[in-house]
Short mmCIF file of C-alpha atoms in Angstrom, two decimals:
data_model
loop_
_atom_site.label_atom_id
_atom_site.label_comp_id
_atom_site.label_asym_id
_atom_site.label_seq_id
_atom_site.Cartn_x
_atom_site.Cartn_y
_atom_site.Cartn_z
CA MET A 829 -0.13 -0.05 -0.12
CA SER A 830 1.11 3.76 -0.79
CA LYS A 831 2.20 5.19 2.25
CA GLN A 832 -0.59 7.69 3.30
CA ILE A 833 -4.02 6.96 3.06
CA LEU A 834 -6.81 9.10 3.83
CA PHE A 835 -9.84 7.73 5.81
CA ILE A 836 -12.87 8.74 5.84
CA GLY A 837 -14.56 6.60 9.35
CA SER A 838 -15.41 6.41 12.82
CA PHE A 839 -12.17 6.93 15.21
CA LEU A 840 -13.56 9.26 18.86
CA LEU A 841 -15.13 7.10 21.27
CA PRO A 842 -17.91 9.27 22.19
CA LYS A 843 -17.77 10.29 26.11
CA ASN A 844 -20.79 7.78 26.76
CA GLY A 845 -18.29 4.76 25.90
CA HIS A 846 -20.57 3.42 23.10
CA TYR A 847 -20.15 2.75 19.88
CA GLY A 848 -21.03 0.98 16.67
CA GLY A 849 -19.45 -1.74 14.18
CA VAL A 850 -18.83 1.32 12.05
CA TYR A 851 -16.13 2.57 15.04
CA PHE A 852 -15.26 -1.14 15.85
CA ALA A 853 -13.86 -2.03 11.89
CA SER A 854 -12.07 2.08 11.56
CA THR A 855 -10.11 1.70 14.43
CA SER A 856 -8.98 -1.96 14.19
CA LEU A 857 -8.17 -1.00 10.30
CA ARG A 858 -6.16 2.27 10.91
CA ASP A 859 -4.26 0.24 14.10
CA LYS A 860 -3.66 -2.38 11.46
CA MET A 861 -2.08 0.55 8.99
CA VAL A 862 -0.24 2.32 11.22
CA SER A 863 1.29 -1.02 12.18
CA GLU A 864 2.33 -1.42 8.44
CA GLY A 865 3.88 1.64 8.46
CA ILE A 866 0.70 3.90 6.20
CA GLU A 867 -0.16 7.24 7.57
CA ALA A 868 -3.68 7.12 8.30
CA ILE A 869 -4.72 10.33 7.62
CA GLU A 870 -8.17 10.18 9.64
CA LEU A 871 -11.58 12.00 8.70
CA ASP A 872 -13.78 11.28 11.16
CA THR A 873 -18.13 10.34 11.04
CA THR A 874 -18.35 9.20 14.83
CA LEU A 875 -21.63 10.18 16.41
CA LYS A 876 -22.14 12.04 20.04
CA ASP A 877 -24.57 9.17 20.52
CA ILE A 878 -25.44 6.11 19.05
CA ALA A 879 -29.02 6.65 19.92
CA VAL A 880 -29.82 9.87 18.28
CA THR A 881 -31.23 8.83 14.59
CA LYS A 882 -32.88 12.16 12.85
CA VAL A 883 -31.42 13.09 10.27
CA SER A 884 -32.44 16.79 11.03
CA LYS A 885 -30.34 16.69 14.32
CA ARG A 886 -26.87 16.04 12.11
CA LEU A 887 -27.84 18.00 9.82
CA PRO A 888 -25.32 21.21 10.85
CA THR A 889 -22.47 18.53 11.60
CA ILE A 890 -22.90 17.43 8.63
CA ILE A 891 -22.34 20.28 6.65
CA SER A 892 -19.27 21.67 9.11
CA ARG A 893 -17.13 18.54 8.91
CA ASN A 894 -18.14 18.40 4.90
CA PHE A 895 -15.59 21.41 4.38
CA TYR A 896 -13.36 20.71 6.86
CA PHE A 897 -12.88 16.77 4.61
CA ILE A 898 -12.98 19.49 1.56
CA TYR A 899 -10.61 21.01 3.31
CA LYS A 900 -8.29 17.91 3.89
CA ILE A 901 -8.48 16.02 0.76
CA LEU A 902 -7.42 18.89 -1.43
CA LYS A 903 -4.05 19.03 1.37
CA SER A 904 -3.79 15.48 1.29
CA GLN A 905 -2.27 15.47 -2.22
CA ASN A 906 -0.09 13.00 -1.35
CA ALA A 907 -2.20 10.48 -0.53
CA LYS A 908 -3.67 8.97 -3.77
CA THR A 909 -6.20 6.16 -1.92
CA ILE A 910 -8.78 7.05 0.14
CA PHE A 911 -11.14 4.72 2.33
CA ILE A 912 -14.73 5.83 2.96
CA PHE A 913 -16.94 4.18 5.52
CA LEU A 914 -20.80 4.19 4.39
CA SER A 915 -23.04 3.55 6.87
CA GLY A 916 -27.03 4.63 7.20
CA GLY A 917 -29.41 7.28 6.62
CA ASN A 918 -27.20 10.15 6.88
CA SER A 919 -24.14 9.27 5.83
CA TYR A 920 -25.14 9.07 1.77
CA LEU A 921 -25.44 12.68 1.99
CA ASP A 922 -22.10 13.09 4.05
CA LYS A 923 -19.91 11.60 1.95
CA LEU A 924 -20.44 11.72 -1.54
CA PRO A 925 -19.00 15.77 -1.81
CA SER A 926 -16.34 14.25 -0.39
CA ILE A 927 -16.33 11.06 -3.33
CA ILE A 928 -17.03 13.28 -6.09
CA LEU A 929 -14.03 15.38 -5.08
CA SER A 930 -12.24 12.20 -4.61
CA LYS A 931 -12.87 11.57 -8.23
CA ILE A 932 -12.00 15.07 -9.30
CA LEU A 933 -8.42 14.43 -7.63
CA ARG A 934 -7.83 10.59 -9.78
CA LYS A 935 -7.82 8.95 -6.43
CA LYS A 936 -8.30 5.35 -5.84
CA ILE A 937 -11.50 5.02 -3.92
CA LEU A 938 -12.68 2.62 -1.70
CA LEU A 939 -15.87 2.24 -0.75
CA PHE A 940 -17.02 -0.12 2.39
CA ALA A 941 -20.37 -0.48 2.05
CA ARG A 942 -21.57 -1.63 6.33
CA SER A 943 -25.36 -0.80 7.16
CA GLY A 944 -28.09 -2.76 6.12
CA HIS A 945 -30.56 0.13 6.08
CA LEU A 946 -29.41 0.47 2.61
CA ILE A 947 -31.60 -2.06 1.35
CA HIS A 948 -34.79 0.61 2.60
CA ASP A 949 -32.33 3.06 1.70
CA PHE A 950 -32.88 2.12 -2.06
CA GLU A 951 -36.40 2.08 -1.92
CA ASN A 952 -36.57 6.45 -1.35
CA PRO A 953 -35.41 7.91 -4.57
CA PHE A 954 -33.80 10.68 -2.58
CA TYR A 955 -31.56 7.98 -0.58
CA LYS A 956 -31.13 6.49 -4.07
CA TYR A 957 -30.35 9.21 -5.37
CA PHE A 958 -27.69 10.09 -2.99
CA ILE A 959 -26.54 5.55 -2.50
CA LYS A 960 -25.87 5.06 -6.39
CA ASN A 961 -23.54 7.73 -7.32
CA ALA A 962 -22.07 7.25 -4.26
CA LEU A 963 -22.05 3.83 -5.80
CA ARG A 964 -21.05 5.48 -8.82
CA PHE A 965 -17.87 6.97 -8.74
CA SER A 966 -16.52 4.78 -6.08
CA SER A 967 -13.86 2.48 -7.69
CA GLU A 968 -13.82 -0.58 -5.88
CA VAL A 969 -16.72 -1.50 -3.86
CA ILE A 970 -16.29 -3.38 -0.46
CA CYS A 971 -18.87 -6.03 0.12
CA GLN A 972 -19.39 -7.47 3.52
CA SER A 973 -20.35 -10.92 2.00
CA GLU A 974 -21.34 -12.37 -1.38
CA TYR A 975 -24.83 -11.62 0.09
CA TRP A 976 -24.17 -7.67 -0.03
CA LYS A 977 -21.90 -8.24 -3.45
CA ASP A 978 -25.38 -10.40 -5.27
CA PHE A 979 -27.79 -7.30 -4.60
CA PHE A 980 -25.18 -4.83 -5.59
CA ILE A 981 -25.70 -6.63 -8.91
CA SER A 982 -28.82 -6.06 -8.94
CA LYS A 983 -29.05 -2.58 -8.71
CA GLY A 984 -27.01 -2.47 -11.50
CA VAL A 985 -23.52 -2.16 -9.94
CA PRO A 986 -20.65 -3.76 -11.84
CA ALA A 987 -19.77 -7.39 -10.84
CA GLU A 988 -15.44 -5.97 -11.86
CA LYS A 989 -15.72 -2.94 -9.27
CA LEU A 990 -17.38 -5.27 -6.07
CA LYS A 991 -14.98 -7.26 -3.74
CA THR A 992 -15.65 -9.32 -1.17
CA ILE A 993 -13.80 -9.09 3.01
CA GLU A 994 -16.27 -10.39 5.18
CA ASN A 995 -15.60 -8.68 8.99
CA TRP A 996 -13.00 -8.51 10.63
CA VAL A 997 -11.49 -9.23 14.01
CA PRO A 998 -8.31 -8.02 15.42
CA ASN A 999 -5.77 -10.47 16.82
CA GLU A 1000 -6.22 -8.99 20.13
CA THR A 1001 -10.28 -10.84 19.43
CA ILE A 1002 -8.58 -14.58 18.27
CA ILE A 1003 -5.37 -14.30 20.94
CA LYS A 1004 -8.06 -14.32 24.10
CA SER A 1005 -10.35 -17.00 22.01
CA GLU A 1006 -8.01 -19.38 22.16
CA LYS A 1007 -7.79 -18.72 25.55
CA LEU A 1008 -11.57 -19.83 26.11
CA THR A 1009 -13.43 -23.17 26.48
CA PHE A 1010 -16.67 -24.15 24.89
CA HIS A 1011 -19.40 -25.16 27.26
CA TYR A 1012 -22.48 -27.77 27.71
CA PHE A 1013 -25.17 -28.20 29.32
CA LYS A 1014 -27.51 -30.41 31.38
CA PRO A 1015 -31.00 -29.06 31.87
CA ASN A 1016 -31.29 -32.04 34.81
CA ALA A 1017 -28.41 -30.49 36.75
CA GLY A 1018 -29.90 -27.72 38.25
CA GLU A 1019 -28.39 -25.00 36.05
CA VAL A 1020 -29.57 -21.54 34.91
CA PHE A 1021 -30.20 -21.62 31.41
CA ARG A 1022 -28.15 -18.16 30.73
CA ILE A 1023 -29.25 -16.59 27.36
CA VAL A 1024 -27.84 -13.19 26.28
CA PHE A 1025 -28.85 -10.63 24.34
CA VAL A 1026 -26.20 -7.40 23.03
CA SER A 1027 -26.97 -4.99 20.41
CA ARG A 1028 -28.31 -1.31 20.29
CA ILE A 1029 -31.76 -1.32 22.27
CA GLU A 1030 -34.03 0.25 18.76
CA LYS A 1031 -37.51 -1.63 17.28
CA SER A 1032 -35.42 -2.41 14.19
CA LYS A 1033 -32.98 -4.26 16.74
CA GLY A 1034 -36.07 -7.05 17.84
CA ILE A 1035 -35.64 -6.11 21.57
CA ALA A 1036 -39.81 -6.78 21.82
CA ASP A 1037 -38.96 -10.28 20.43
CA LEU A 1038 -37.19 -11.05 24.65
CA ILE A 1039 -40.53 -10.13 26.25
CA GLU A 1040 -43.01 -12.21 23.71
CA VAL A 1041 -40.58 -15.64 24.07
CA ALA A 1042 -40.18 -14.20 28.26
CA LYS A 1043 -43.83 -14.83 28.03
CA LEU A 1044 -44.44 -18.26 26.05
CA LEU A 1045 -41.54 -19.95 27.36
CA PRO A 1046 -42.70 -22.74 29.97
CA LYS A 1047 -41.75 -22.07 33.34
CA GLU A 1048 -40.55 -25.01 34.16
CA MET A 1049 -37.71 -23.87 32.42
CA ASN A 1050 -35.52 -22.85 34.52
CA PHE A 1051 -34.44 -19.33 32.63
CA LYS A 1052 -32.26 -15.97 32.04
CA ILE A 1053 -31.92 -13.87 29.40
CA ASP A 1054 -29.61 -10.39 30.21
CA VAL A 1055 -29.61 -7.54 27.47
CA TYR A 1056 -26.50 -5.41 26.85
CA GLY A 1057 -26.50 -2.31 25.06
CA THR A 1058 -28.20 1.52 25.29
CA GLY A 1059 -30.45 2.73 22.49
CA ALA A 1060 -33.42 5.00 21.69
CA PHE A 1061 -36.45 2.14 23.05
CA LYS A 1062 -34.11 1.68 26.17
CA ASP A 1063 -36.76 3.13 28.55
CA GLU A 1064 -39.62 1.64 27.00
CA PHE A 1065 -38.02 -1.74 26.80
CA LEU A 1066 -37.36 -1.21 30.95
CA GLU A 1067 -41.53 -0.08 30.80
CA LEU A 1068 -42.55 -3.52 28.92
CA ILE A 1069 -40.09 -5.22 30.96
CA ASN A 1070 -41.92 -3.98 34.43
CA ARG A 1071 -45.71 -3.70 33.01
CA GLU A 1072 -45.50 -7.95 32.28
CA LYS A 1073 -44.02 -8.50 34.75
CA LEU A 1074 -40.78 -10.78 33.74
CA ASN A 1075 -38.75 -8.84 36.46
CA GLU A 1076 -37.67 -12.08 37.25
CA LEU A 1077 -36.50 -12.91 33.34
CA ILE A 1078 -35.18 -10.18 31.96
CA PHE A 1079 -32.21 -7.98 33.22
CA TYR A 1080 -30.77 -4.92 32.40
CA LYS A 1081 -27.49 -5.09 32.59
CA GLY A 1082 -26.13 -1.80 30.50
CA TRP A 1083 -23.38 -1.09 27.98
CA LEU A 1084 -20.76 -4.10 27.36
CA ALA A 1085 -17.29 -3.09 26.66
CA LYS A 1086 -15.28 -4.20 24.55
CA ASP A 1087 -12.28 -4.90 27.24
CA ASN A 1088 -13.52 -7.86 28.79
CA MET A 1089 -16.80 -8.66 26.63
CA GLN A 1090 -15.17 -11.98 25.66
CA GLU A 1091 -14.79 -13.46 28.68
CA ILE A 1092 -18.34 -11.89 29.92
CA LEU A 1093 -20.66 -13.88 27.49
CA ASN A 1094 -18.22 -16.97 27.20
CA LYS A 1095 -20.57 -17.37 30.61
CA TYR A 1096 -23.62 -17.85 28.76
CA HIS A 1097 -25.35 -20.67 27.19
CA LEU A 1098 -26.89 -19.40 24.03
CA ALA A 1099 -26.77 -15.88 22.84
CA LEU A 1100 -30.09 -14.40 21.12
CA PHE A 1101 -29.91 -12.20 17.93
CA THR A 1102 -33.17 -10.33 16.68
CA SER A 1103 -32.30 -7.72 14.41
CA ARG A 1104 -34.46 -7.06 11.35
CA VAL A 1105 -31.61 -5.30 9.58
CA GLU A 1106 -27.83 -5.67 9.48
CA GLY A 1107 -25.33 -5.17 6.79
CA TYR A 1108 -22.80 -7.73 8.92
CA PRO A 1109 -23.32 -7.47 12.08
CA ASN A 1110 -20.53 -7.69 13.89
CA SER A 1111 -22.48 -8.93 17.58
CA LEU A 1112 -22.27 -12.79 15.78
CA LEU A 1113 -18.78 -12.36 15.46
CA ASP A 1114 -18.33 -10.93 18.97
CA PHE A 1115 -20.71 -14.34 19.60
CA ILE A 1116 -18.70 -16.68 17.09
CA PHE A 1117 -15.28 -16.00 19.25
CA SER A 1118 -16.40 -16.13 22.69
CA LYS A 1119 -17.61 -19.50 22.10
CA ILE A 1120 -21.05 -19.63 22.46
CA PRO A 1121 -24.57 -20.89 20.33
CA ILE A 1122 -26.36 -18.21 18.40
CA LEU A 1123 -30.50 -18.08 17.92
CA ALA A 1124 -30.58 -15.09 15.52
CA TYR A 1125 -34.10 -14.11 13.22
CA ARG A 1126 -33.47 -15.34 9.51
CA ILE A 1127 -32.92 -12.18 7.85
CA PRO A 1128 -30.45 -12.73 4.46
CA ALA A 1129 -27.79 -10.24 5.30
CA VAL A 1130 -27.20 -13.43 9.15
CA VAL A 1131 -27.65 -16.57 6.79
CA ALA A 1132 -24.96 -15.38 4.63
CA VAL A 1133 -22.68 -15.11 8.20
CA GLY A 1134 -24.13 -17.87 10.42
CA LYS A 1135 -24.79 -20.13 7.00
CA GLU A 1136 -25.85 -23.70 8.50
CA ASN A 1137 -23.51 -23.44 12.16
CA ILE A 1138 -26.23 -21.12 14.12
CA LEU A 1139 -29.86 -21.99 14.80
CA TYR A 1140 -32.46 -19.30 12.87
CA TYR A 1141 -36.43 -18.45 13.59
CA ASP A 1142 -39.03 -16.66 11.98
CA ASN A 1143 -41.59 -16.35 14.40
CA ILE A 1144 -42.34 -15.43 18.10
CA ASP A 1145 -43.45 -19.21 18.12
CA HIS A 1146 -40.41 -20.49 16.20
CA LEU A 1147 -38.54 -18.60 18.06
CA SER A 1148 -39.15 -20.43 21.84
CA HIS A 1149 -39.55 -24.05 20.07
CA ASN A 1150 -35.82 -23.35 18.79
CA ILE A 1151 -34.63 -21.66 22.75
CA GLN A 1152 -36.30 -24.92 24.52
CA PHE A 1153 -34.66 -27.12 21.32
CA SER A 1154 -31.44 -25.58 22.11
CA TYR A 1155 -32.46 -26.25 25.77
CA ASN A 1156 -32.76 -29.90 26.03
CA ASN A 1157 -30.26 -30.42 23.45
CA TYR A 1158 -27.21 -28.74 23.68
CA HIS A 1159 -24.81 -30.77 22.79
CA GLU A 1160 -26.04 -29.85 18.93
CA VAL A 1161 -25.78 -26.08 19.57
CA ALA A 1162 -22.35 -26.20 20.84
CA ASP A 1163 -21.45 -28.43 17.98
CA ASN A 1164 -22.70 -25.64 15.39
CA ALA A 1165 -20.56 -23.04 17.53
CA LYS A 1166 -17.44 -25.09 17.32
CA ARG A 1167 -18.11 -25.09 13.58
CA ALA A 1168 -18.67 -21.23 13.14
CA PHE A 1169 -15.93 -20.33 15.30
CA LYS A 1170 -13.51 -23.12 12.95
CA GLU A 1171 -14.70 -21.13 9.71
CA LYS A 1172 -14.40 -17.16 11.38
CA TYR A 1173 -11.24 -17.89 13.02
CA LYS A 1174 -9.46 -18.72 9.46
CA ASN A 1175 -11.14 -16.04 7.66
CA ASN A 1176 -12.21 -13.24 9.12
CA ASN A 1177 -8.79 -11.46 10.83
CA ILE A 1178 -7.62 -8.63 10.48
CA ASP A 1179 -4.51 -9.87 8.58
CA MET A 1180 -6.55 -11.69 5.81
CA ALA A 1181 -9.12 -8.48 5.09
CA PHE A 1182 -5.53 -6.09 5.62
CA SER A 1183 -3.79 -8.39 2.57
CA GLU A 1184 -7.22 -8.26 0.51
CA LEU A 1185 -7.13 -4.81 0.98
CA ASP A 1186 -3.53 -4.31 -0.04
CA LYS A 1187 -4.18 -6.26 -3.13
CA ILE A 1188 -7.26 -4.30 -4.68
CA GLN A 1189 -5.31 -1.46 -3.48
CA ASN A 1190 -2.60 -2.45 -5.97
CA ASN A 1191 -4.68 -3.73 -8.88
CA GLU A 1192 -3.42 -7.58 -7.91
CA PRO A 1193 -5.52 -10.67 -8.98
#
């Protein structure tokens, strides 16, 4: 790779410590670049609060930093490549001016398309204009899975500019994971079946499924659900727990920091992933490298990650059934978790991702 690369992503950890997948991907890739002797010229798009989702509230920030980005891009003549992380909503408006300017200046533009909201936003004529032009002016589009590559082809993006690099984890995650063991659960041993949810607490993340399934699961089943995260739906979610008298089954644990996430998650027996909208959920990698089985809502972007190595559900009854199946047939779901770990251990590390980006940047096959 060249010695300098412009990098539009999320680099500043918000004061409350709450961050999303783009922050994790940006900082881990930047750190890898630095370790390889490459200067990353950071152009930050970090949200002060991931719970704020309205574009109107972010518009002043979008306008001001676009002027700053234009200044930095014009000033950084030695940087021949620019990495741009594209997520959802205002991100298309935010990034397009920088993409167009980079195109005019003949920089190589690697666009990292990261959000599941792209599917629905393509149906919005306003957003669609910005998305299609962001894709059009980019040199290469980095897809998170083969599912997304097929999706962009269906939207008219030439296949030759689409490259698949699945989300990665840093080497520290792999090192920690190697020290963890897979656990087994025996329903007749009197042990509590510990279920965990880790995500933003938003309606689109399917958080309400936890309420409904807790009411549906058999009373004699010895289980509890711990919830980690924050978001705009948090207060309403906590009210629902109280209203439905589920305080002895569902427990809100606050934000789960990355520092000791794997060790904490490894103590659970089953992870629930209920989201309806995803690009490539990093939470799945968190669970896989924490060596616990996963039960996820069936959407194509999630199936592309988990394949046959995690369980899926389509409705609340199905969710209840598969939790009980996991409870009574834990050896099967534990074997799934082992296969998932083996695959991601091999294919989803930062070294492999960096190597692939190096080839793309240098036009190597």
